[in-house]
Amino acid sequence: MAEIVLDKVTKRYPDGALAVSEMEIEIADGEFVILVGPSGCGKSTALNMIAGLEDISSGELRIDGSRANEKAPKDRDIAMVFQSYALYPHMSVRENMAFPLRLAKVADATVRSKVEEAAEILDLTQHLDRKPSNLSGGQRQRVAMGRAIVRSPKAFLMDEPLSNLDAKLRGQMRTSVSKLQRQLGTTTVYVTHDQTEAMTLGDRVVVLRGGIVQQIGSPQFLYDHPANLFVAGFIGSPSMNFVPATLEDGTLKSPLGTIPLTDRVRRLAEAADAPREVVAGIRPEHFEDAALLDDAHRHGGVSFSATVDVLESMGAEKYAYFSLEEDLATTAELEELAADAGAGDVPGGGSAVVARLAASSEAREGSPLDVWFDPDRIQLFDPAKGTNLTYSA
Amino acid sequence: MSHAVTEAPGQPARPQGKPALSEGKKAERKLGLLLCAPAALVMLAVTGYPIIYSIWLSLQRYDLRFPDERQFVGLDNYVAVLSNSYWWTAFGTTMFITVVSVAIELVLGMALALIMHRTLVGRGLVRTVTLIPYGIVTVVAAFSWFYAWTPETGYLANALAGDGAPLTEQWPSLWIIILAEVWKTTPFMALLLMAGLALVPDDLLKAASVDGANAWQRFSKVMVPVMKPAILVALLFRTLDAFRVFDNIFVLTNGANDTGSVSMQTYNNLIKGLNLGIGSAMAVLIFVTVALIAFIFIKVFGTAAPGSDQGSKR
Ligand SMILES: Nc1ncnc2c1ncn2[C@@H]1O[C@H](COP(=O)(O)OP(=O)(O)O)[C@@H](O)[C@H]1O
Ligand SMILES: [Mg+2]
């Protein structure tokens, strides 16, 4: 088990592409850290540098306090799980899992017992003598995990290990990966583009974009206190709604109506020296159908009325999509964000406001609906720089 | 019915892994056969006919110098060839050249393939340069080797052979023939192996690296086993080709000092000696040997016959 430190680690590929820029992370012994970000943001590159599969252009990588930049992968005692699983097709499951031990010249009896122990944990015992090509996706994934755990390495590196599984299996495997990591207590760096995996798995999440670390923190902290527009939009599903707004006499004029600023928001915005034009962000789950609330509760917040374009009922909850009269906030920052997040697979594209309503809501498509929200939940962002003006640690 | 499980007589047990074809598959297979038919007919005409004809000739006493003595003799020609020491000497020589040159080509070809696969700069140039020997007509190349090894005038003879004339002695001649073969066909081997290298996923080699394998272990324990099918196909192609070695020997030694191959023997009997019966018997024997080599490769080593359908096995 080990502590891994990335000290201003930078990767520039020979063709000039800057994949990772001055990455600064300290991963404690036994910690489960997630690197998350859209495709192409440098997650795999970062992981490959930790594994030694890519050279580090500048900066220092320290494993257990000693510089590891120049160490060969085989001397780092780190195991890796790939998205493609990278199982050796000519070897049986048993031989695949035993491969790292055999290379380390471990005695036969020990190899057998370790492989069988790992197979037991991963429920692979009855598949030990089969070839990878005859296994299902989930089984292959478990073999890949098995090959990593038999060695009891200093750390696990996982590069989108669940991305090739179907949604249901992915959910199950997510739980078992989490359990396994807790059980073994091995330092783990896990790469994913899926914010749900990031939120559910890690002790800490590192949000990456374009090779630059945006924010590091616990999943809940990133959700509550995103440092900028990108993190705010990336973490949470469905994403946070963004609307353009103007700060005027202690109120916020926006397509959602004139919203009074709460003391907390006003203080933070003043401290951050907020410009007049801002982007207001509010999460879908912070909206509610006004009809469902009692009067006292209602008066504590703000309501606006809008026509429901699309209503999705998920059983336990409903998602209502509105389009507002005025255009939604578009800044260069937001457009890039939408492109990164792959907007367009959401009904109404990136231009609708989404509200999560209780299942008992009687909202109907095409009918107007009174929507309520708590103005204290609003976050304000600088439209030019993207920074969170209401950020408080 | 106590014997309900035994097969009905005359009906062989279905081999395992070949379940009955579905209707759709049957129709597809039929269409496939129909589409292949024209090509198959042409093949029959241009290869089937000559093979049958030479088998027919090989069963006759038929010497163009004495055409009147033409007569059906059954297997007499085969007996004559197989009980002749010249034939067996040529056979041994051919086998030696085949095995040694293919082995050397495999090693060099693999090295070249790795270089071509890994080169990042000037890839096109490296490949072109590598392929030059393969692009030169064998006879032309053979003549340049011949002159190079000719005493007094040849640069290789002057540099390496001293006073001797290597092409007039058996062993030096054989090695020179092998050298010429290897020089000429290694690029082909490299090309086939490079196609195999492209089939080894990068992730597999990365996984082996983190699993603790050094460069040699990655090559021998991951790369070679994964590309084994490509290696076997390359070996099969080259072995079949090498067994029919002719042009290099014809130019370099003309078969002198027991350096002739079976193809040389056949040529000498058939074209020079005008003995159609004996010559055809030799040609048929070469054909049988080549078929046997292919059979061994496919059945024993499990080489995927080029063009065989692997997809439907999954
Ligand atoms: N071998 C390479 N040569 C040049 N550029 C590369 C190479 N590998 C990745 N890149 C670039 O580096 C960036 C980060 O890639 P990667 O780390 O694979 O992203 P991710 O895993 O987050 O999807 C991308 O813009 C990609 O185009
Ligand atoms: Mg990646």
XYZ file of C-alpha atoms and ligand atoms in Angstrom:
735
model
C 0.000 0.000 0.000
C 1.240 3.352 -0.849
C 0.903 7.044 -0.931
C 1.054 8.592 -4.397
C 1.947 12.198 -4.991
C 1.753 14.007 -8.303
C 3.777 17.179 -8.059
C 3.144 19.537 -11.001
C 3.060 16.551 -13.343
C 2.793 17.566 -16.983
C 2.502 15.495 -20.127
C 3.224 16.865 -23.551
C 3.019 14.274 -26.333
C 5.717 14.307 -29.014
C 3.207 15.838 -31.455
C 2.923 18.846 -29.155
C -0.465 17.998 -27.612
C -0.582 19.057 -23.975
C -2.580 16.244 -22.375
C -2.000 16.931 -18.682
C -0.908 20.256 -17.286
C 0.741 20.725 -13.873
C -1.390 18.136 -12.139
C -1.101 18.395 -8.381
C -2.669 15.607 -6.318
C -1.728 13.932 -3.073
C -3.287 10.526 -2.690
C -3.161 9.168 0.814
C -2.434 5.544 1.654
C -5.560 3.435 1.185
C -7.523 6.239 -0.403
C -9.947 5.739 -3.309
C -9.495 8.648 -5.690
C -11.522 9.189 -8.850
C -10.274 11.080 -11.885
C -13.329 12.243 -13.739
C -13.837 14.400 -16.799
C -15.115 14.327 -20.353
C -13.428 12.159 -22.931
C -10.042 13.467 -24.041
C -9.377 15.475 -20.894
C -6.220 13.531 -20.045
C -7.481 10.988 -17.529
C -5.873 7.968 -19.175
C -2.682 9.897 -19.774
C -2.489 10.764 -16.077
C -3.089 7.155 -15.099
C -0.526 5.859 -17.603
C 2.043 8.217 -16.142
C 1.410 6.824 -12.672
C 1.752 3.297 -14.079
C 4.903 4.188 -15.977
C 3.402 3.462 -19.369
C 3.911 7.076 -20.443
C 6.918 9.232 -19.672
C 6.371 12.278 -17.528
C 7.349 15.438 -19.417
C 7.914 17.526 -16.310
C 7.075 17.466 -12.641
C 7.610 14.646 -10.201
C 5.724 11.495 -9.340
C 6.419 10.133 -5.882
C 5.293 6.749 -4.701
C 5.783 6.245 -0.977
C 7.880 9.345 -0.862
C 10.471 8.356 -3.427
C 10.694 9.682 -6.953
C 9.267 7.204 -9.449
C 9.492 9.133 -12.745
C 12.246 6.923 -14.120
C 11.070 3.581 -12.731
C 9.918 0.949 -15.220
C 6.285 -0.158 -14.828
C 7.395 -3.546 -13.559
C 9.361 -1.960 -10.744
C 6.492 0.180 -9.471
C 4.463 -2.692 -8.016
C 1.217 -1.238 -9.294
C -1.638 -3.179 -10.873
C -3.830 -1.829 -13.603
C -7.279 -2.702 -14.933
C -8.052 -1.614 -18.469
C -11.322 -0.690 -20.120
C -10.699 -3.425 -22.693
C -9.761 -5.763 -19.774
C -6.604 -6.699 -21.746
C -6.871 -10.370 -20.816
C -4.319 -12.639 -22.452
C -6.444 -14.565 -24.964
C -4.155 -17.603 -25.097
C -4.257 -18.184 -21.352
C -7.011 -19.626 -19.212
C -8.575 -17.543 -16.469
C -6.269 -19.237 -13.975
C -3.166 -18.502 -16.061
C -4.269 -14.928 -16.610
C -4.562 -14.320 -12.906
C -1.344 -16.198 -12.164
C 0.674 -14.324 -14.807
C 1.935 -11.476 -12.606
C 2.846 -13.963 -9.857
C 4.692 -16.245 -12.259
C 6.663 -13.285 -13.572
C 7.537 -12.459 -9.993
C 8.763 -16.076 -9.619
C 6.382 -16.873 -6.795
C 6.365 -20.544 -5.754
C 3.766 -22.752 -7.469
C 1.825 -23.605 -4.325
C 1.550 -19.957 -3.320
C 0.434 -19.018 -6.841
C -2.289 -21.638 -6.751
C -3.595 -20.611 -3.358
C -3.531 -16.897 -4.169
C -5.316 -17.386 -7.480
C -7.929 -19.558 -5.842
C -8.417 -17.067 -3.061
C -8.916 -14.232 -5.561
C -11.259 -16.400 -7.617
C -13.257 -17.055 -4.483
C -13.624 -13.355 -3.719
C -14.644 -12.596 -7.297
C -16.883 -15.607 -7.731
C -14.784 -17.036 -10.555
C -13.943 -20.415 -9.083
C -15.951 -22.451 -11.560
C -14.513 -20.507 -14.518
C -10.821 -20.909 -13.673
C -10.063 -23.259 -16.534
C -11.975 -21.427 -19.237
C -10.532 -19.117 -21.844
C -11.414 -15.402 -21.692
C -13.106 -15.586 -25.097
C -15.745 -17.896 -23.621
C -16.666 -15.575 -20.773
C -19.302 -12.871 -20.553
C -18.348 -9.216 -20.259
C -18.933 -9.145 -16.531
C -16.863 -12.275 -15.974
C -13.991 -10.897 -18.052
C -14.111 -7.720 -16.034
C -13.825 -9.769 -12.852
C -10.872 -11.701 -14.242
C -9.159 -8.390 -14.937
C -9.821 -7.364 -11.341
C -8.566 -10.748 -10.181
C -5.322 -10.345 -12.063
C -4.859 -7.041 -10.281
C -5.616 -8.225 -6.752
C -3.621 -11.502 -6.685
C -0.407 -9.576 -6.412
C -1.456 -7.443 -3.456
C 0.178 -4.464 -5.183
C 0.894 -1.081 -3.679
C -1.908 0.491 -5.678
C -4.648 -0.228 -8.186
C -5.084 1.894 -11.261
C -8.353 1.432 -13.111
C -9.053 3.027 -16.464
C -12.811 3.066 -17.057
C -13.068 -0.554 -15.917
C -16.855 -0.662 -16.102
C -17.472 1.289 -19.296
C -17.922 -1.779 -21.471
C -20.658 -3.277 -19.316
C -24.383 -2.759 -19.695
C -26.084 -0.363 -17.302
C -27.410 -2.928 -14.845
C -24.174 -4.873 -14.571
C -22.276 -1.620 -14.255
C -24.362 -0.732 -11.234
C -23.695 -4.099 -9.619
C -19.982 -4.046 -10.378
C -19.752 -0.513 -9.018
C -20.895 -1.788 -5.676
C -18.514 -4.732 -5.723
C -15.540 -2.590 -6.732
C -16.311 -0.283 -3.854
C -16.651 -3.182 -1.399
C -13.501 -4.844 -2.664
C -11.476 -1.674 -2.292
C -12.728 -1.151 1.223
C -11.989 -4.775 2.092
C -8.437 -4.678 0.715
C -7.708 -1.104 1.734
C -5.426 -0.640 -1.252
C -4.754 2.829 -2.626
C -6.830 3.133 -5.791
C -6.925 5.622 -8.625
C -10.017 5.127 -10.715
C -10.656 6.876 -14.032
C -14.135 7.424 -15.388
C -16.073 9.832 -17.562
C -19.266 8.945 -15.704
C -20.147 11.385 -12.944
C -22.403 8.799 -11.286
C -19.432 6.461 -10.795
C -17.391 9.369 -9.519
C -20.073 10.385 -7.023
C -20.746 6.904 -5.716
C -17.281 5.367 -5.585
C -14.626 7.720 -4.446
C -13.398 9.108 -1.182
C -12.236 12.047 -3.217
C -12.943 13.144 -6.763
C -10.583 15.019 -9.047
C -12.433 16.835 -11.819
C -10.299 17.267 -14.914
C -10.900 19.298 -18.003
C -8.515 19.826 -20.888
C -5.668 18.397 -18.839
C -6.195 20.896 -16.017
C -7.465 19.966 -12.560
C -10.661 21.922 -11.917
C -11.375 20.920 -8.348
C -10.549 18.199 -5.860
C -12.872 17.210 -3.066
C -15.284 14.696 -1.655
C -18.260 13.944 -3.922
C -20.645 15.786 -1.621
C -18.394 18.804 -1.418
C -18.126 19.044 -5.208
C -21.886 18.800 -5.455
C -22.522 21.461 -2.817
C -19.638 23.768 -3.578
C -18.547 23.526 -7.192
C -15.601 25.828 -7.801
C -16.711 26.794 -11.289
C -19.314 26.399 -14.022
C -17.666 23.283 -15.370
C -17.716 21.366 -12.108
C -21.229 22.620 -11.376
C -22.456 21.354 -14.745
C -20.487 18.122 -14.704
C -21.345 16.891 -11.229
C -24.997 16.036 -10.673
C -27.521 14.407 -12.922
C -29.483 15.889 -14.584
C -27.044 18.796 -14.739
C -27.482 22.073 -12.996
C -29.661 24.593 -14.861
C -27.964 27.800 -15.907
C -29.849 31.013 -16.636
C -28.501 34.505 -17.366
C -29.215 36.985 -14.628
C -28.524 40.557 -13.626
C -27.650 41.648 -10.098
C -29.707 44.747 -9.275
C -30.494 46.351 -5.879
C -30.109 43.156 -3.910
C -32.227 41.180 -6.323
C -31.484 38.919 -9.222
C -33.377 39.619 -12.442
C -33.623 36.406 -14.450
C -35.938 34.540 -16.810
C -37.248 32.829 -13.691
C -38.506 36.164 -12.436
C -37.018 38.620 -9.991
C -35.368 36.658 -7.241
C -34.546 38.274 -3.896
C -31.018 37.515 -2.779
C -30.675 35.878 0.591
C -28.155 37.308 3.007
C -25.784 34.442 2.508
C -25.762 34.756 -1.282
C -25.454 38.534 -1.126
C -22.517 38.405 1.260
C -20.670 35.847 -0.806
C -21.330 37.666 -4.084
C -20.117 40.953 -2.598
C -17.029 39.319 -1.193
C -16.296 37.851 -4.625
C -16.763 41.268 -6.228
C -19.458 39.942 -8.565
C -20.049 41.678 -11.888
C -23.560 42.907 -12.796
C -24.190 40.244 -15.380
C -23.917 36.763 -13.920
C -24.963 33.203 -14.630
C -27.344 31.804 -12.048
C -27.287 28.079 -11.470
C -29.892 25.972 -9.763
C -30.099 22.213 -9.587
C -33.194 20.379 -10.910
C -33.723 18.764 -7.527
C -34.017 22.159 -5.854
C -37.214 22.912 -7.733
C -40.609 21.671 -6.580
C -44.178 21.744 -7.785
C -45.636 24.726 -5.860
C -49.019 22.996 -5.609
C -47.522 20.323 -3.377
C -46.278 22.744 -0.739
C -48.167 24.261 2.197
C -48.445 28.005 2.346
C -45.842 28.569 5.024
C -43.281 26.605 3.088
C -44.212 28.420 -0.124
C -43.631 31.832 1.313
C -40.109 30.899 2.268
C -39.224 30.699 -1.442
C -39.868 32.032 -4.902
C -42.266 30.707 -7.536
C -42.494 31.169 -11.265
C -44.925 29.872 -13.808
C -43.948 28.116 -17.019
C -45.390 25.691 -19.546
C -44.197 22.108 -19.279
C -42.793 20.996 -22.658
C -41.888 17.469 -21.791
C -42.671 15.474 -18.706
C -40.756 12.310 -17.906
C -42.125 10.128 -15.207
C -39.506 7.945 -13.579
C -41.856 6.365 -11.099
C -40.301 7.699 -7.940
C -40.007 11.179 -9.390
C -40.878 13.287 -12.423
C -38.698 15.444 -14.625
C -40.367 18.489 -16.139
C -38.637 20.350 -18.975
C -39.529 23.984 -19.663
C -38.296 26.392 -22.208
C -38.209 29.959 -20.980
C -39.213 33.043 -22.942
C -35.782 34.547 -22.870
C -32.740 32.728 -24.098
C -30.923 30.718 -21.544
C -27.503 31.671 -20.447
C -25.013 31.210 -23.209
C -21.450 32.062 -22.595
C -18.484 30.610 -24.383
C -17.827 28.765 -21.172
C -21.299 27.226 -21.160
C -21.238 26.243 -24.810
C -17.994 24.386 -24.354
C -19.444 22.780 -21.297
C -22.469 21.578 -23.226
C -20.209 20.181 -25.926
C -18.051 18.458 -23.319
C -21.037 17.028 -21.519
C -22.533 15.807 -24.794
C -25.751 17.818 -24.528
C -28.284 16.931 -27.156
C -29.151 13.569 -25.727
C -31.391 15.431 -23.263
C -34.911 16.336 -24.417
C -35.006 19.986 -25.358
C -31.269 19.985 -25.940
C -29.193 22.166 -23.672
C -31.667 25.047 -23.805
C -34.350 23.829 -21.399
C -34.681 24.173 -17.681
C -35.229 20.880 -15.918
C -37.059 20.475 -12.656
C -37.253 17.336 -10.597
C -40.701 17.066 -9.092
C -42.182 14.705 -6.562
C -44.047 11.760 -8.067
C -47.300 13.091 -6.664
C -47.066 16.222 -8.848
C -49.967 16.612 -11.238
C -47.972 18.498 -13.852
C -49.008 17.750 -17.427
C -47.274 18.287 -20.714
C -48.484 21.461 -22.423
C -50.020 22.909 -19.252
C -48.578 25.738 -17.188
C -47.089 24.841 -13.841
C -46.133 26.865 -10.800
C -42.602 25.947 -9.874
C -41.146 26.799 -6.508
C -37.550 27.079 -5.380
C -35.507 28.273 -2.442
C -33.417 31.308 -3.509
C -30.750 30.350 -0.981
C -29.940 27.365 -3.180
C -28.934 29.575 -6.081
C -25.294 29.722 -7.076
C -23.894 32.594 -9.096
C -21.102 32.271 -11.618
C -18.911 34.749 -13.416
C -19.961 34.429 -17.082
C -16.493 35.299 -18.379
C -14.244 33.306 -16.079
C -16.698 30.670 -14.962
C -15.722 30.958 -11.319
C -18.324 30.390 -8.642
C -19.145 33.758 -7.066
C -20.983 32.118 -4.199
C -18.255 29.610 -3.423
C -17.700 28.940 0.237
C -15.490 26.221 1.512
C -35.010 -49.917 -26.544
C -31.780 -50.458 -24.698
C -29.642 -49.321 -27.598
C -31.475 -46.084 -28.129
C -28.340 -44.031 -27.748
C -26.265 -45.866 -30.371
C -26.168 -44.343 -33.800
C -28.128 -45.890 -36.631
C -25.745 -48.050 -38.674
C -24.044 -46.293 -41.537
C -24.664 -42.938 -40.033
C -21.466 -41.518 -38.608
C -21.655 -39.616 -35.367
C -21.861 -35.903 -35.886
C -18.588 -34.368 -34.850
C -18.950 -32.243 -31.754
C -19.224 -28.516 -32.256
C -20.939 -28.859 -35.616
C -24.617 -28.655 -34.849
C -27.183 -28.995 -37.601
C -27.362 -25.899 -39.767
C -30.421 -23.725 -39.541
C -32.530 -23.073 -42.641
C -31.117 -19.589 -43.045
C -27.541 -20.836 -42.792
C -28.252 -23.535 -45.361
C -29.643 -21.041 -47.852
C -26.693 -18.788 -47.206
C -24.291 -21.656 -47.790
C -26.035 -22.560 -51.033
C -25.799 -19.005 -52.282
C -22.145 -18.996 -51.290
C -21.476 -22.141 -53.306
C -23.289 -20.712 -56.309
C -21.283 -17.529 -56.149
C -18.045 -19.507 -55.944
C -18.934 -21.796 -58.801
C -17.559 -19.737 -61.730
C -14.211 -19.261 -60.003
C -14.143 -22.917 -59.023
C -14.730 -23.956 -62.647
C -11.885 -21.768 -63.885
C -9.652 -23.195 -61.149
C -10.540 -26.707 -62.185
C -9.676 -25.920 -65.786
C -6.316 -24.293 -65.106
C -5.072 -26.346 -62.148
C -7.218 -29.452 -61.976
C -6.653 -30.434 -65.575
C -2.845 -30.175 -65.526
C -2.692 -32.123 -62.276
C -4.876 -34.918 -63.617
C -2.948 -34.898 -66.872
C 0.418 -35.192 -65.172
C -0.873 -38.020 -63.005
C -1.998 -39.714 -66.206
C 1.408 -39.124 -67.803
C 3.197 -40.403 -64.716
C 1.537 -43.772 -65.153
C 3.027 -44.287 -68.603
C 6.356 -45.066 -70.105
C 6.623 -41.977 -72.289
C 9.967 -40.714 -73.549
C 9.758 -38.176 -76.349
C 12.972 -39.563 -77.796
C 11.248 -42.918 -78.235
C 7.607 -41.927 -78.733
C 6.729 -45.321 -80.208
C 7.454 -47.096 -76.926
C 4.688 -45.219 -75.148
C 2.890 -47.638 -72.900
C 0.835 -47.750 -69.671
C 3.111 -49.041 -66.916
C 1.172 -48.399 -63.730
C 3.379 -47.351 -60.839
C 6.656 -48.384 -62.463
C 7.802 -44.766 -62.838
C 7.269 -44.130 -59.140
C 9.204 -47.235 -58.251
C 11.992 -46.079 -60.531
C 12.130 -42.610 -58.993
C 11.791 -43.690 -55.377
C 14.472 -46.340 -55.669
C 16.914 -43.912 -57.210
C 19.570 -42.376 -54.982
C 19.729 -39.161 -57.053
C 16.138 -38.465 -56.202
C 16.737 -38.971 -52.496
C 19.868 -36.813 -52.560
C 17.870 -34.046 -54.222
C 15.073 -34.576 -51.712
C 17.471 -34.264 -48.779
C 19.071 -31.153 -50.278
C 15.669 -29.576 -50.821
C 14.565 -30.349 -47.284
C 17.793 -28.926 -45.883
C 17.474 -25.712 -47.890
C 13.803 -25.426 -46.946
C 14.180 -25.935 -43.222
C 17.299 -23.815 -42.798
C 16.184 -20.921 -44.965
C 12.685 -20.765 -43.494
C 14.102 -20.840 -39.959
C 16.505 -17.998 -40.703
C 13.779 -16.064 -42.499
C 11.468 -16.406 -39.511
C 13.997 -14.920 -37.126
C 15.118 -12.129 -39.438
C 11.575 -11.489 -40.645
C 10.348 -11.117 -37.086
C 13.133 -8.664 -36.306
C 12.331 -6.649 -39.430
C 8.612 -6.747 -38.694
C 9.217 -5.428 -35.178
C 11.393 -2.655 -36.539
C 8.794 -1.702 -39.149
C 5.998 -1.913 -36.577
C 7.779 0.271 -34.048
C 9.349 2.846 -36.334
C 7.700 6.179 -35.835
C 9.652 8.344 -38.263
C 10.133 7.513 -41.928
C 7.899 4.480 -41.712
C 7.160 4.495 -45.450
C 10.835 4.737 -46.320
C 11.793 1.900 -43.973
C 9.124 -0.355 -45.458
C 10.081 0.459 -49.022
C 13.755 -0.184 -48.389
C 12.929 -3.461 -46.675
C 10.840 -4.622 -49.586
C 13.376 -3.927 -52.330
C 14.846 -7.465 -52.439
C 11.382 -8.911 -52.820
C 10.749 -6.624 -55.757
C 13.758 -7.854 -57.724
C 13.226 -10.721 -60.164
C 14.718 -13.859 -58.613
C 16.788 -14.762 -61.676
C 18.300 -11.291 -61.812
C 19.131 -11.416 -58.125
C 20.508 -14.931 -58.542
C 22.845 -13.747 -61.313
C 24.155 -10.929 -59.161
C 24.900 -13.438 -56.392
C 26.503 -15.698 -58.992
C 28.826 -12.938 -60.200
C 29.504 -11.821 -56.664
C 30.737 -15.318 -55.816
C 32.669 -15.892 -59.049
C 36.413 -16.117 -58.242
C 38.638 -13.196 -59.370
C 35.798 -10.898 -60.466
C 33.221 -11.261 -57.686
C 33.525 -8.944 -54.697
C 32.233 -11.539 -52.226
C 34.493 -14.263 -53.586
C 37.464 -11.920 -53.355
C 36.606 -10.765 -49.901
C 35.619 -14.057 -48.308
C 36.636 -17.054 -50.347
C 40.359 -16.468 -50.823
C 41.633 -18.749 -53.587
C 38.686 -21.134 -53.583
C 35.653 -21.225 -55.835
C 32.766 -21.644 -53.415
C 30.201 -22.384 -56.094
C 32.110 -25.517 -57.114
C 31.891 -27.154 -53.691
C 28.766 -28.674 -52.191
C 28.501 -27.053 -48.726
C 29.598 -23.546 -49.658
C 27.184 -23.723 -52.598
C 24.309 -24.784 -50.388
C 24.950 -21.924 -47.969
C 25.168 -19.459 -50.833
C 21.860 -20.775 -52.192
C 20.310 -20.388 -48.738
C 21.759 -16.893 -48.459
C 20.204 -15.926 -51.794
C 16.847 -17.394 -50.769
C 16.871 -15.687 -47.379
C 17.919 -12.337 -48.833
C 15.133 -12.511 -51.342
C 12.165 -13.681 -49.289
C 12.749 -12.333 -45.772
C 10.833 -9.149 -46.698
C 7.813 -11.247 -47.604
C 8.022 -13.023 -44.273
C 8.390 -9.679 -42.500
C 5.312 -8.336 -44.251
C 3.192 -11.323 -43.219
C 4.461 -11.106 -39.643
C 3.842 -7.388 -39.499
C 0.208 -8.000 -40.334
C 0.189 -10.385 -37.367
C 1.831 -7.827 -35.086
C -0.924 -5.360 -35.856
C -3.331 -7.891 -34.344
C -1.712 -7.692 -30.904
C -3.651 -5.028 -28.966
C -1.524 -2.325 -27.350
C -3.420 -2.745 -24.098
C -2.207 -6.336 -23.855
C 1.415 -5.242 -23.943
C 0.713 -2.439 -21.482
C -0.993 -4.923 -19.170
C 2.017 -7.218 -19.418
C 4.304 -4.297 -18.551
C 2.436 -3.483 -15.364
C 2.151 -7.185 -14.579
C 5.909 -7.154 -14.395
C 7.067 -8.465 -17.766
C 10.307 -7.191 -19.272
C 10.659 -6.615 -23.011
C 11.648 -10.200 -23.793
C 8.837 -11.635 -21.669
C 6.313 -9.341 -23.346
C 7.556 -10.627 -26.697
C 7.735 -14.309 -25.862
C 4.801 -14.687 -23.473
C 2.282 -12.317 -24.981
C 3.187 -11.171 -28.471
C 4.254 -14.478 -29.996
C 1.380 -16.575 -28.591
C -1.193 -13.986 -29.634
C 0.191 -13.747 -33.155
C 0.817 -17.485 -33.456
C -1.839 -17.922 -36.163
C -0.122 -15.295 -38.303
C 3.271 -16.913 -37.679
C 1.988 -20.323 -38.747
C 0.422 -18.941 -41.906
C 3.670 -17.163 -42.750
C 5.630 -20.374 -42.104
C 3.224 -22.407 -44.206
C 3.467 -20.036 -47.159
C 7.233 -19.865 -47.013
C 7.748 -23.603 -46.485
C 5.622 -24.472 -49.490
C 7.436 -21.870 -51.518
C 10.892 -22.877 -50.357
C 10.296 -26.541 -51.101
C 9.884 -25.699 -54.768
C 13.226 -23.820 -54.894
C 14.494 -23.682 -58.464
C 15.709 -20.392 -59.943
C 18.503 -19.680 -57.466
C 19.936 -23.194 -57.847
C 19.543 -23.118 -61.609
C 21.568 -19.933 -61.892
C 24.082 -20.472 -59.092
C 25.142 -24.105 -59.513
C 22.779 -25.670 -62.021
C 22.523 -28.524 -59.560
C 26.202 -29.462 -59.698
C 27.881 -31.201 -56.725
C 24.628 -32.550 -55.313
C 23.099 -29.137 -54.887
C 20.068 -29.814 -57.072
C 16.567 -29.654 -55.634
C 13.679 -31.938 -56.502
C 12.389 -29.252 -58.846
C 15.777 -29.289 -60.623
C 15.560 -33.072 -60.967
C 12.099 -32.810 -62.414
C 13.222 -30.147 -64.838
C 16.202 -32.221 -65.910
C 14.085 -35.273 -66.611
C 11.058 -33.584 -68.053
C 12.449 -30.739 -70.150
C 16.063 -31.681 -70.725
C 15.630 -35.449 -70.789
C 12.228 -35.312 -72.513
C 11.132 -38.214 -70.323
C 7.515 -37.275 -69.735
C 6.708 -40.367 -67.682
C 9.535 -40.111 -65.118
C 9.337 -36.291 -65.031
C 5.623 -36.344 -64.403
C 6.043 -38.900 -61.637
C 8.525 -36.533 -59.973
C 6.157 -33.591 -60.413
C 3.385 -35.588 -58.792
C 5.690 -36.553 -55.914
C 6.517 -32.883 -55.317
C 2.829 -32.097 -55.387
C 2.143 -34.832 -52.826
C 4.959 -33.635 -50.552
C 3.724 -30.056 -50.691
C 0.178 -31.211 -49.936
C 1.551 -33.231 -47.012
C 3.397 -30.217 -45.604
C 0.226 -28.135 -45.829
C -1.751 -30.938 -44.201
C 0.698 -31.202 -41.325
C 0.638 -27.451 -40.750
C -3.131 -27.282 -40.751
C -3.938 -30.462 -38.835
C -1.013 -30.759 -36.465
C -0.158 -27.141 -35.686
C -3.737 -25.958 -36.144
C -2.799 -23.294 -38.652
C -5.911 -21.576 -39.889
C -6.000 -22.407 -43.574
C -5.883 -19.086 -45.395
C -9.454 -18.032 -46.074
C -11.026 -20.521 -43.697
C -14.031 -19.174 -41.853
C -13.233 -18.460 -38.217
C -16.124 -16.124 -37.598
C -18.812 -18.787 -37.456
C -17.018 -20.699 -34.720
C -17.784 -18.051 -32.151
N -0.178 8.924 -28.024
C -0.691 10.170 -28.115
N -0.109 11.095 -28.916
C -0.623 12.347 -28.998
N -1.691 12.771 -28.333
C -2.317 11.906 -27.523
C -1.856 10.564 -27.377
N -2.669 9.935 -26.502
C -3.600 10.835 -26.134
N -3.384 12.029 -26.743
C -4.167 13.263 -26.554
O -4.116 13.615 -25.202
C -5.381 14.024 -24.751
C -5.813 13.207 -23.548
O -6.020 11.864 -23.927
P -6.491 10.753 -22.901
O -5.606 10.820 -21.718
O -6.538 9.477 -23.616
O -7.951 11.254 -22.545
P -9.090 10.512 -21.715
O -8.569 9.234 -21.189
O -9.447 11.494 -20.650
O -10.230 10.344 -22.650
C -6.330 13.900 -25.919
O -6.529 15.172 -26.466
C -5.628 13.017 -26.886
O -5.916 13.394 -28.193
Mg -9.257 7.267 -21.628
